[in-house]
CSV table of N, CA and C in Angstrom, one decimal:
chain,number,residue,atom,x,y,z
H,1,MET,N,-19.2,14.5,4.9
H,1,MET,CA,-19.0,14.2,6.3
H,1,MET,C,-18.7,15.8,7.0
H,2,ASP,N,-18.9,16.0,7.7
H,2,ASP,CA,-18.9,17.0,8.8
H,2,ASP,C,-17.1,17.0,9.5
H,3,ILE,N,-16.5,17.7,8.9
H,3,ILE,CA,-15.1,17.6,9.0
H,3,ILE,C,-14.9,18.4,10.2
H,4,THR,N,-15.6,19.3,10.7
H,4,THR,CA,-15.5,19.9,12.2
H,4,THR,C,-15.9,19.1,13.2
H,5,GLU,N,-16.0,17.5,13.2
H,5,GLU,CA,-16.1,16.7,14.2
H,5,GLU,C,-14.9,16.8,14.9
H,6,GLY,N,-14.5,16.8,15.9
H,6,GLY,CA,-13.4,16.7,16.9
H,6,GLY,C,-12.5,17.9,16.9
H,7,THR,N,-13.3,19.2,16.4
H,7,THR,CA,-12.7,20.3,16.2
H,7,THR,C,-13.5,21.2,17.6
H,8,ASN,N,-12.9,22.2,17.8
H,8,ASN,CA,-13.3,23.1,19.0
H,8,ASN,C,-14.0,24.4,18.5
H,9,VAL,N,-15.2,24.3,17.6
H,9,VAL,CA,-16.0,25.3,16.8
H,9,VAL,C,-16.8,25.8,18.4
H,10,ILE,N,-16.7,27.1,18.6
H,10,ILE,CA,-17.2,28.1,19.4
H,10,ILE,C,-17.6,28.5,19.1
H,11,ILE,N,-19.5,28.4,19.4
H,11,ILE,CA,-20.6,29.4,18.8
H,11,ILE,C,-20.7,30.6,20.4
H,12,ARG,N,-20.8,31.7,19.8
H,12,ARG,CA,-20.9,32.5,21.5
H,12,ARG,C,-21.1,33.8,20.9
H,13,LEU,N,-21.9,34.8,21.9
H,13,LEU,CA,-21.9,36.2,21.5
H,13,LEU,C,-20.8,37.1,20.7
H,14,MET,N,-21.2,37.8,20.0
H,14,MET,CA,-20.3,38.7,18.9
H,14,MET,C,-19.7,39.5,20.4
H,15,GLU,N,-18.4,39.8,20.2
H,15,GLU,CA,-17.9,41.0,21.2
H,15,GLU,C,-17.5,42.0,20.3
H,16,GLU,N,-17.5,43.2,20.8
H,16,GLU,CA,-17.0,44.3,19.9
H,16,GLU,C,-15.6,44.0,19.2
H,17,ALA,N,-14.8,43.1,19.9
H,17,ALA,CA,-13.4,43.0,19.6
H,17,ALA,C,-13.6,41.8,18.3
H,18,ASP,N,-14.6,41.5,18.0
H,18,ASP,CA,-14.7,40.2,17.0
H,18,ASP,C,-15.5,41.1,15.6
H,19,LEU,N,-15.1,42.3,15.6
H,19,LEU,CA,-15.7,43.1,14.8
H,19,LEU,C,-14.9,43.4,13.4
H,20,GLN,N,-13.6,43.2,13.8
H,20,GLN,CA,-12.9,43.0,12.4
H,20,GLN,C,-12.6,42.2,11.7
H,21,GLN,N,-12.8,40.7,12.5
H,21,GLN,CA,-12.5,39.3,11.9
H,21,GLN,C,-14.0,39.4,11.0
H,22,ALA,N,-15.4,39.7,12.0
H,22,ALA,CA,-16.5,39.1,11.4
H,22,ALA,C,-16.3,40.4,9.7
H,23,ALA,N,-15.7,41.3,10.1
H,23,ALA,CA,-16.1,42.3,8.9
H,23,ALA,C,-15.8,41.8,7.6
H,24,LYS,N,-14.8,40.8,8.0
H,24,LYS,CA,-13.7,39.9,6.8
H,24,LYS,C,-14.4,38.8,6.8
H,25,VAL,N,-15.3,38.0,7.1
H,25,VAL,CA,-16.4,37.2,6.9
H,25,VAL,C,-17.3,37.6,6.0
H,26,HIS,N,-17.7,38.7,6.2
H,26,HIS,CA,-18.9,39.4,5.5
H,26,HIS,C,-18.4,39.8,4.1
H,27,GLN,N,-17.2,40.2,4.2
H,27,GLN,CA,-16.4,40.8,2.9
H,27,GLN,C,-16.5,39.5,2.1
H,28,GLN,N,-16.0,38.6,2.4
H,28,GLN,CA,-15.6,37.7,1.8
H,28,GLN,C,-17.1,36.7,1.2
H,29,ALA,N,-17.7,36.6,1.9
H,29,ALA,CA,-19.4,35.9,2.0
H,29,ALA,C,-20.2,36.5,0.8
H,30,PHE,N,-20.0,37.8,0.9
H,30,PHE,CA,-21.1,38.8,0.1
H,30,PHE,C,-20.1,39.9,-0.8
H,31,VAL,N,-19.6,39.3,-1.7
H,31,VAL,CA,-18.5,40.1,-2.7
H,31,VAL,C,-19.3,41.0,-3.0
H,32,ARG,N,-20.3,41.3,-3.4
H,32,ARG,CA,-21.4,42.4,-4.1
H,32,ARG,C,-21.3,43.5,-3.0
H,33,GLN,N,-21.3,43.3,-1.8
H,33,GLN,CA,-21.8,44.3,-1.0
H,33,GLN,C,-20.5,45.1,-0.6
H,34,GLN,N,-21.0,46.3,0.3
H,34,GLN,CA,-19.9,46.8,0.7
H,34,GLN,C,-19.7,47.6,2.2
H,35,ARG,N,-18.5,48.1,2.2
H,35,ARG,CA,-18.7,48.8,3.7
H,35,ARG,C,-19.1,47.2,5.0
H,36,SER,N,-18.5,46.9,4.8
H,36,SER,CA,-18.6,45.5,5.8
H,36,SER,C,-18.4,45.9,6.9
H,37,TYR,N,-17.2,46.5,7.1
H,37,TYR,CA,-17.3,46.8,8.7
H,37,TYR,C,-18.4,47.5,9.2
H,38,GLU,N,-18.8,48.8,8.6
H,38,GLU,CA,-19.7,49.4,9.2
H,38,GLU,C,-21.2,48.7,9.0
H,39,TRP,N,-21.3,47.2,8.3
H,39,TRP,CA,-22.6,47.2,8.4
H,39,TRP,C,-22.6,46.0,9.6
H,40,ILE,N,-21.3,45.7,10.1
H,40,ILE,CA,-21.3,44.6,10.9
H,40,ILE,C,-21.4,45.0,12.3
H,41,LYS,N,-20.6,46.6,12.5
H,41,LYS,CA,-21.0,47.3,13.3
H,41,LYS,C,-22.3,47.6,13.9
H,42,CYS,N,-22.7,48.0,12.6
H,42,CYS,CA,-24.5,48.7,12.7
H,42,CYS,C,-25.1,47.8,13.8
H,43,ASN,N,-25.2,46.5,13.0
H,43,ASN,CA,-25.9,45.1,13.4
H,43,ASN,C,-25.3,44.9,14.6
H,44,PHE,N,-24.5,45.1,15.6
H,44,PHE,CA,-23.5,44.9,16.7
H,44,PHE,C,-24.3,46.0,17.5
H,45,ASN,N,-24.3,47.1,17.1
H,45,ASN,CA,-24.7,48.3,17.9
H,45,ASN,C,-26.4,48.2,18.2
H,46,ALA,N,-27.0,47.0,17.8
H,46,ALA,CA,-28.4,47.4,17.8
H,46,ALA,C,-29.3,46.4,18.4
H,47,ALA,N,-27.9,45.9,19.5
H,47,ALA,CA,-28.5,44.7,20.5
H,47,ALA,C,-29.4,45.4,21.6
H,48,PRO,N,-30.5,45.3,22.0
H,48,PRO,CA,-30.7,43.7,21.7
H,48,PRO,C,-31.7,43.1,20.8
H,49,ARG,N,-31.9,44.2,19.9
H,49,ARG,CA,-32.8,43.9,18.6
H,49,ARG,C,-32.0,42.8,17.9
H,50,PHE,N,-31.1,43.2,17.6
H,50,PHE,CA,-30.2,42.2,17.1
H,50,PHE,C,-29.4,41.5,17.8
H,51,LEU,N,-29.0,39.9,17.7
H,51,LEU,CA,-28.7,39.4,18.5
H,51,LEU,C,-27.6,38.8,17.7
H,52,ASN,N,-26.1,38.7,17.8
H,52,ASN,CA,-25.2,38.7,16.8
H,52,ASN,C,-24.2,37.7,17.6
H,53,PHE,N,-23.8,36.3,16.8
H,53,PHE,CA,-23.3,35.0,17.5
H,53,PHE,C,-22.1,34.9,16.4
H,54,VAL,N,-20.6,34.7,16.8
H,54,VAL,CA,-19.7,34.2,16.1
H,54,VAL,C,-19.5,32.6,16.4
H,55,ALA,N,-18.8,32.2,15.1
H,55,ALA,CA,-18.3,31.1,15.3
H,55,ALA,C,-16.7,31.1,15.0
H,56,GLU,N,-16.2,30.5,16.1
H,56,GLU,CA,-14.6,30.6,16.8
H,56,GLU,C,-14.1,29.3,16.2
H,57,LEU,N,-13.1,29.4,15.5
H,57,LEU,CA,-12.2,28.1,15.2
H,57,LEU,C,-10.6,28.4,15.5
H,58,ASN,N,-10.2,27.7,16.6
H,58,ASN,CA,-8.8,27.8,16.6
H,58,ASN,C,-8.6,29.7,17.3
H,59,GLY,N,-9.3,30.3,17.4
H,59,GLY,CA,-9.3,31.7,17.9
H,59,GLY,C,-9.6,32.6,16.9
H,60,GLU,N,-9.8,32.3,15.8
H,60,GLU,CA,-10.0,32.9,14.3
H,60,GLU,C,-11.5,32.8,14.3
H,61,VAL,N,-12.4,33.9,13.9
H,61,VAL,CA,-13.8,34.3,13.3
H,61,VAL,C,-13.7,33.7,12.0
H,62,VAL,N,-14.8,32.5,12.0
H,62,VAL,CA,-14.8,31.9,10.7
H,62,VAL,C,-16.2,32.3,10.2
H,63,GLY,N,-16.9,32.4,10.9
H,63,GLY,CA,-18.4,32.9,10.7
H,63,GLY,C,-19.4,33.6,11.6
H,64,TYR,N,-20.8,34.0,11.3
H,64,TYR,CA,-21.3,34.7,12.0
H,64,TYR,C,-22.8,34.7,11.8
H,65,ILE,N,-23.7,34.9,12.9
H,65,ILE,CA,-25.0,34.9,12.4
H,65,ILE,C,-25.6,35.8,13.1
H,66,VAL,N,-26.6,36.6,12.2
H,66,VAL,CA,-27.4,37.6,13.0
H,66,VAL,C,-29.2,36.8,12.9
H,67,TRP,N,-29.2,37.1,14.3
H,67,TRP,CA,-31.1,37.1,14.5
H,67,TRP,C,-31.8,38.5,15.0
H,68,ALA,N,-32.6,38.9,13.7
H,68,ALA,CA,-33.5,40.1,14.2
H,68,ALA,C,-35.0,39.9,14.9
H,69,GLN,N,-35.2,41.0,16.1
H,69,GLN,CA,-36.4,40.4,16.6
H,69,GLN,C,-37.2,41.4,15.7
H,70,LYS,N,-38.3,41.1,15.2
H,70,LYS,CA,-39.4,41.9,14.5
H,70,LYS,C,-40.5,42.4,15.4
H,71,SER,N,-40.7,43.7,14.6
H,71,SER,CA,-42.1,44.2,15.2
H,71,SER,C,-42.0,45.0,16.7
H,72,GLY,N,-40.7,45.4,17.6
H,72,GLY,CA,-40.7,45.9,18.6
H,72,GLY,C,-40.6,44.2,19.6
H,73,PHE,N,-40.5,44.6,20.5
H,73,PHE,CA,-40.2,43.7,21.8
H,73,PHE,C,-41.6,43.5,22.2
H,74,ARG,N,-41.9,41.7,21.9
H,74,ARG,CA,-43.2,41.4,22.4
H,74,ARG,C,-43.2,40.2,23.0
H,75,PRO,N,-44.1,40.0,23.6
H,75,PRO,CA,-44.3,38.6,24.3
H,75,PRO,C,-44.0,37.1,23.4
H,76,GLU,N,-44.6,37.2,22.1
H,76,GLU,CA,-44.3,36.6,21.5
H,76,GLU,C,-43.9,36.9,20.1
H,77,VAL,N,-42.4,36.6,20.1
H,77,VAL,CA,-41.6,37.2,19.2
H,77,VAL,C,-41.1,36.4,17.6
H,78,ILE,N,-41.5,37.3,17.0
H,78,ILE,CA,-41.3,37.0,15.2
H,78,ILE,C,-39.4,37.0,15.1
H,79,LEU,N,-38.8,36.1,15.2
H,79,LEU,CA,-37.5,36.5,14.8
H,79,LEU,C,-37.0,36.3,13.4
H,80,GLU,N,-36.1,37.0,12.7
H,80,GLU,CA,-35.5,37.1,11.5
H,80,GLU,C,-34.3,36.3,11.3
H,81,LEU,N,-33.8,35.2,10.7
H,81,LEU,CA,-32.3,34.9,10.5
H,81,LEU,C,-32.1,36.1,9.5
H,82,GLU,N,-31.3,37.1,10.1
H,82,GLU,CA,-30.9,38.4,9.1
H,82,GLU,C,-29.7,37.9,8.4
H,83,GLN,N,-29.0,37.0,8.8
H,83,GLN,CA,-27.8,37.2,8.2
H,83,GLN,C,-27.0,35.6,8.6
H,84,LEU,N,-26.4,34.9,7.7
H,84,LEU,CA,-25.4,34.0,8.1
H,84,LEU,C,-24.2,33.9,7.1
H,85,ALA,N,-23.0,34.2,7.7
H,85,ALA,CA,-22.1,33.7,6.8
H,85,ALA,C,-21.0,32.8,7.4
H,86,VAL,N,-20.1,32.4,6.4
H,86,VAL,CA,-18.8,31.6,7.0
H,86,VAL,C,-17.9,31.9,5.9
H,87,LEU,N,-16.6,32.0,6.5
H,87,LEU,CA,-15.6,32.3,5.4
H,87,LEU,C,-15.8,31.2,4.3
H,88,PRO,N,-15.5,31.4,3.1
H,88,PRO,CA,-15.4,30.3,1.9
H,88,PRO,C,-14.2,29.3,2.0
H,89,SER,N,-13.2,29.6,2.7
H,89,SER,CA,-12.5,28.4,3.4
H,89,SER,C,-12.9,27.4,4.1
H,90,HIS,N,-14.1,27.8,4.7
H,90,HIS,CA,-14.6,27.2,5.4
H,90,HIS,C,-16.1,26.7,5.4
H,91,HIS,N,-16.4,26.8,4.2
H,91,HIS,CA,-17.6,26.3,3.8
H,91,HIS,C,-17.6,24.5,3.8
H,92,ASN,N,-18.7,23.9,3.8
H,92,ASN,CA,-19.1,22.6,4.0
H,92,ASN,C,-18.3,21.8,5.0
H,93,GLN,N,-18.5,22.1,6.0
H,93,GLN,CA,-17.4,21.8,7.2
H,93,GLN,C,-18.5,22.1,8.6
H,94,GLY,N,-19.9,22.4,8.1
H,94,GLY,CA,-21.0,22.1,9.3
H,94,GLY,C,-21.0,23.3,10.2
H,95,ILE,N,-20.1,24.5,9.8
H,95,ILE,CA,-20.0,25.7,10.7
H,95,ILE,C,-21.4,26.4,10.6
H,96,ALA,N,-22.0,26.3,9.5
H,96,ALA,CA,-23.3,27.5,9.1
H,96,ALA,C,-24.5,26.5,10.4
H,97,THR,N,-24.5,25.0,9.9
H,97,THR,CA,-25.3,24.3,11.1
H,97,THR,C,-25.4,24.2,12.3
H,98,GLN,N,-23.8,24.7,12.4
H,98,GLN,CA,-23.6,24.7,14.3
H,98,GLN,C,-24.0,26.2,14.7
H,99,LEU,N,-23.9,27.3,13.7
H,99,LEU,CA,-24.0,28.7,14.4
H,99,LEU,C,-25.5,28.6,14.4
H,100,ILE,N,-26.6,27.9,13.4
H,100,ILE,CA,-28.1,27.9,13.7
H,100,ILE,C,-28.2,26.9,15.1
H,101,THR,N,-27.7,25.7,15.0
H,101,THR,CA,-28.4,25.2,16.1
H,101,THR,C,-27.6,25.4,17.6
H,102,GLN,N,-26.7,26.1,17.8
H,102,GLN,CA,-26.0,26.4,18.7
H,102,GLN,C,-26.4,27.5,18.9
H,103,SER,N,-26.8,28.9,18.5
H,103,SER,CA,-26.9,30.1,18.8
H,103,SER,C,-28.3,30.3,19.2
H,104,LEU,N,-29.6,29.4,18.3
H,104,LEU,CA,-31.2,29.4,18.7
H,104,LEU,C,-31.2,29.1,20.2
H,105,PRO,N,-30.4,27.8,20.8
H,105,PRO,CA,-30.8,28.1,21.7
H,105,PRO,C,-30.7,29.4,23.3
H,106,GLN,N,-29.4,29.8,22.8
H,106,GLN,CA,-28.6,30.7,23.3
H,106,GLN,C,-30.1,32.1,23.3
H,107,VAL,N,-30.4,32.2,22.2
H,107,VAL,CA,-31.5,33.2,21.6
H,107,VAL,C,-32.8,33.2,22.3
H,108,LYS,N,-33.3,31.9,22.6
H,108,LYS,CA,-34.2,31.3,23.2
H,108,LYS,C,-34.2,31.6,24.8
H,109,GLN,N,-32.9,31.9,25.3
H,109,GLN,CA,-32.6,32.0,26.7
H,109,GLN,C,-32.6,33.5,26.8
H,110,LEU,N,-32.2,34.0,25.7
H,110,LEU,CA,-32.3,35.6,25.8
H,110,LEU,C,-33.3,36.3,25.7
H,111,LEU,N,-34.0,35.4,25.0
H,111,LEU,CA,-35.7,35.8,24.6
H,111,LEU,C,-36.4,36.0,26.2
H,112,ALA,N,-36.2,34.8,26.9
H,112,ALA,CA,-36.9,34.4,28.3
H,112,ALA,C,-36.5,35.5,29.3
H,113,GLU,N,-35.0,35.9,29.4
H,113,GLU,CA,-34.6,37.0,30.3
H,113,GLU,C,-35.5,38.3,29.9
H,114,GLN,N,-35.8,38.4,28.7
H,114,GLN,CA,-36.4,39.4,28.4
H,114,GLN,C,-38.1,39.4,29.0
H,115,GLY,N,-38.9,38.0,29.3
H,115,GLY,CA,-40.1,38.1,29.1
H,115,GLY,C,-40.6,37.2,28.0
H,116,SER,N,-39.9,37.1,27.2
H,116,SER,CA,-40.3,36.7,25.7
H,116,SER,C,-40.5,34.8,25.7
H,117,ARG,N,-41.2,35.0,24.4
H,117,ARG,CA,-40.8,33.3,24.1
H,117,ARG,C,-40.9,33.7,22.5
H,118,LEU,N,-40.1,32.5,21.7
H,118,LEU,CA,-40.1,32.7,20.2
H,118,LEU,C,-41.3,31.7,19.6
H,119,LYS,N,-42.1,32.4,18.7
H,119,LYS,CA,-42.9,32.0,18.0
H,119,LYS,C,-42.8,31.4,16.7
H,120,HIS,N,-42.2,32.6,15.7
H,120,HIS,CA,-41.9,32.1,14.3
H,120,HIS,C,-40.3,32.5,14.1
H,121,ILE,N,-39.9,31.9,12.9
H,121,ILE,CA,-38.8,32.3,12.4
H,121,ILE,C,-38.9,32.6,10.8
H,122,MET,N,-38.5,33.8,10.7
H,122,MET,CA,-38.5,34.1,8.9
H,122,MET,C,-37.2,34.3,8.6
H,123,VAL,N,-37.2,33.7,7.4
H,123,VAL,CA,-35.5,33.9,6.5
H,123,VAL,C,-35.8,34.1,5.0
H,124,ASN,N,-35.1,34.3,4.3
H,124,ASN,CA,-35.0,35.0,3.2
H,124,ASN,C,-33.6,34.9,2.7
H,125,THR,N,-33.4,34.1,1.1
H,125,THR,CA,-32.5,34.0,0.9
H,125,THR,C,-32.5,33.4,-0.9
H,126,ARG,N,-31.5,33.6,-1.7
H,126,ARG,CA,-31.8,33.6,-3.0
H,126,ARG,C,-32.3,32.0,-3.3
H,127,ALA,N,-33.3,32.3,-4.3
H,127,ALA,CA,-34.0,31.1,-4.5
H,127,ALA,C,-33.3,30.0,-5.1
H,128,ASP,N,-31.9,30.0,-5.9
H,128,ASP,CA,-30.8,29.2,-6.1
H,128,ASP,C,-29.7,28.8,-4.8
H,129,ASN,N,-30.0,29.3,-3.7
H,129,ASN,CA,-29.1,29.4,-2.7
H,129,ASN,C,-29.5,27.7,-2.0
H,130,TYR,N,-28.3,27.0,-1.7
H,130,TYR,CA,-28.6,25.7,-1.2
H,130,TYR,C,-29.3,25.7,0.2
H,131,ALA,N,-28.7,27.1,0.9
H,131,ALA,CA,-29.2,27.1,2.2
H,131,ALA,C,-30.5,27.0,2.4
H,132,GLN,N,-31.3,26.8,1.6
H,132,GLN,CA,-32.9,26.7,1.4
H,132,GLN,C,-33.2,25.5,2.4
H,133,GLN,N,-32.3,24.3,2.1
H,133,GLN,CA,-32.6,23.0,2.4
H,133,GLN,C,-32.0,23.0,4.2
H,134,ILE,N,-31.1,24.0,3.9
H,134,ILE,CA,-30.5,23.8,5.6
H,134,ILE,C,-31.6,24.4,6.5
H,135,TYR,N,-32.2,25.5,5.9
H,135,TYR,CA,-33.2,26.0,6.9
H,135,TYR,C,-34.1,25.2,6.9
H,136,GLN,N,-34.9,24.7,5.7
H,136,GLN,CA,-36.2,23.6,6.2
H,136,GLN,C,-35.8,22.5,7.1
H,137,LYS,N,-34.2,22.2,6.8
H,137,LYS,CA,-34.4,21.0,7.6
H,137,LYS,C,-33.8,21.2,9.1
H,138,LEU,N,-33.2,22.0,9.3
H,138,LEU,CA,-32.9,23.0,10.9
H,138,LEU,C,-34.3,23.6,11.7
H,139,LEU,N,-34.6,24.3,11.0
H,139,LEU,CA,-35.7,25.2,11.3
H,139,LEU,C,-37.1,24.6,11.0
H,140,GLY,N,-37.6,23.6,10.2
H,140,GLY,CA,-38.7,23.7,9.7
H,140,GLY,C,-39.5,24.7,8.7
H,141,ALA,N,-38.6,25.6,8.3
H,141,ALA,CA,-38.9,26.8,7.4
H,141,ALA,C,-39.4,26.1,6.1
H,142,GLU,N,-40.5,26.6,5.8
H,142,GLU,CA,-41.4,26.4,4.4
H,142,GLU,C,-41.0,27.6,3.9
H,143,VAL,N,-41.2,27.4,2.3
H,143,VAL,CA,-41.2,28.7,1.5
H,143,VAL,C,-42.9,29.3,1.4
H,144,GLU,N,-42.8,30.3,1.6
H,144,GLU,CA,-43.9,31.0,1.8
H,144,GLU,C,-44.3,32.1,0.2
H,145,MET,N,-43.1,32.5,-0.1
H,145,MET,CA,-43.5,33.4,-1.4
H,145,MET,C,-41.5,33.4,-2.2
H,146,THR,N,-42.0,34.0,-3.2
H,146,THR,CA,-40.7,33.9,-4.3
H,146,THR,C,-40.8,35.3,-4.8
H,147,ILE,N,-39.9,36.3,-4.5
H,147,ILE,CA,-40.2,37.6,-5.7
H,147,ILE,C,-39.0,37.6,-6.2
H,148,LYS,N,-39.3,37.8,-7.7
H,148,LYS,CA,-38.9,37.9,-8.9
H,148,LYS,C,-37.8,39.3,-8.8
H,149,SER,N,-36.4,38.8,-9.3
H,149,SER,CA,-35.4,39.7,-9.2
H,149,SER,C,-35.3,41.0,-8.5
H,150,LEU,N,-35.2,40.6,-6.8
H,150,LEU,CA,-35.3,41.1,-6.0
H,150,LEU,C,-34.3,42.0,-5.6
H,151,TYR,N,-33.0,41.5,-5.4
H,151,TYR,CA,-31.6,42.1,-5.6
H,151,TYR,C,-31.2,41.2,-6.5
H,152,SER,N,-30.1,40.1,-6.6
H,152,SER,CA,-29.6,40.0,-7.8
H,152,SER,C,-30.1,38.8,-8.3
H,153,ALA,N,-31.0,38.6,-7.6
H,153,ALA,CA,-31.8,37.2,-8.5
H,153,ALA,C,-33.3,37.1,-7.5
H,154,ASP,N,-33.9,35.9,-8.1
H,154,ASP,CA,-35.2,35.5,-7.5
H,154,ASP,C,-34.8,35.4,-5.8
H,155,GLU,N,-35.7,35.7,-5.0
H,155,GLU,CA,-35.3,35.7,-3.9
H,155,GLU,C,-36.5,34.8,-2.9
H,156,VAL,N,-36.5,33.9,-2.2
H,156,VAL,CA,-37.5,33.5,-1.4
H,156,VAL,C,-37.6,33.8,0.0
H,157,PHE,N,-38.9,33.5,0.3
H,157,PHE,CA,-39.1,34.2,1.9
H,157,PHE,C,-39.5,32.6,2.4
H,158,MET,N,-38.8,32.2,3.6
H,158,MET,CA,-39.1,31.1,4.3
H,158,MET,C,-39.9,31.8,5.6
H,159,ILE,N,-40.7,30.7,6.2
H,159,ILE,CA,-41.3,30.7,7.6
H,159,ILE,C,-41.4,29.5,8.1
H,160,ALA,N,-40.8,29.8,9.7
H,160,ALA,CA,-40.8,28.0,10.3
H,160,ALA,C,-41.9,28.7,11.5
H,161,ARG,N,-42.9,28.1,11.4
H,161,ARG,CA,-44.2,28.3,12.1
H,161,ARG,C,-44.3,27.6,13.5
H,162,ASN,N,-44.6,28.7,14.6
H,162,ASN,CA,-44.9,27.8,15.8
H,162,ASN,C,-43.7,27.0,16.4
H,163,VAL,N,-42.3,27.7,16.7
H,163,VAL,CA,-41.3,26.7,16.5
H,163,VAL,C,-41.4,26.6,18.0
H,164,CYS,N,-42.0,27.3,18.9
H,164,CYS,CA,-42.1,26.9,20.3
H,164,CYS,C,-43.5,26.9,21.0
H,165,PRO,N,-44.2,26.4,20.6
H,165,PRO,CA,-45.7,26.2,20.7
H,165,PRO,C,-46.2,26.3,22.3
H,166,ASN,N,-47.0,26.7,22.6
H,166,ASN,CA,-47.7,26.7,24.0
H,166,ASN,C,-47.7,25.3,24.7
């Protein structure tokens, strides 16, 4: 059951004031990574190439999503779901799903404002990560390839093709 039903999860563009809380999410979600604040800040500062959104619950940032435009600003955009993270204390509450489903329409609007439209979405994750099923269900992404021992394990690359067909 999605226990966020009836709660006030807000998905919105990340603001500079969110950086510390988003870094806390990063640090707890990706324990092998270092320098969380610098990572979050450099992605934030790379807007509009990187489009950063947060999930806010009761005034606290409990998750974030980073979408990246690939290969320049083009009329047809290949978008990468660069990173998605939710505080471990808020896992299995539907927040990751809300981050994807509620930020993606906002991304499409921002792309339209720059004269672009979304064509494909790329995402990669560990081969053993349950998030694969989320990406397949919500985005229609399919595994294109697996690379052995890329980071800490095998990594799958997924693509959702023709997200917004003509």
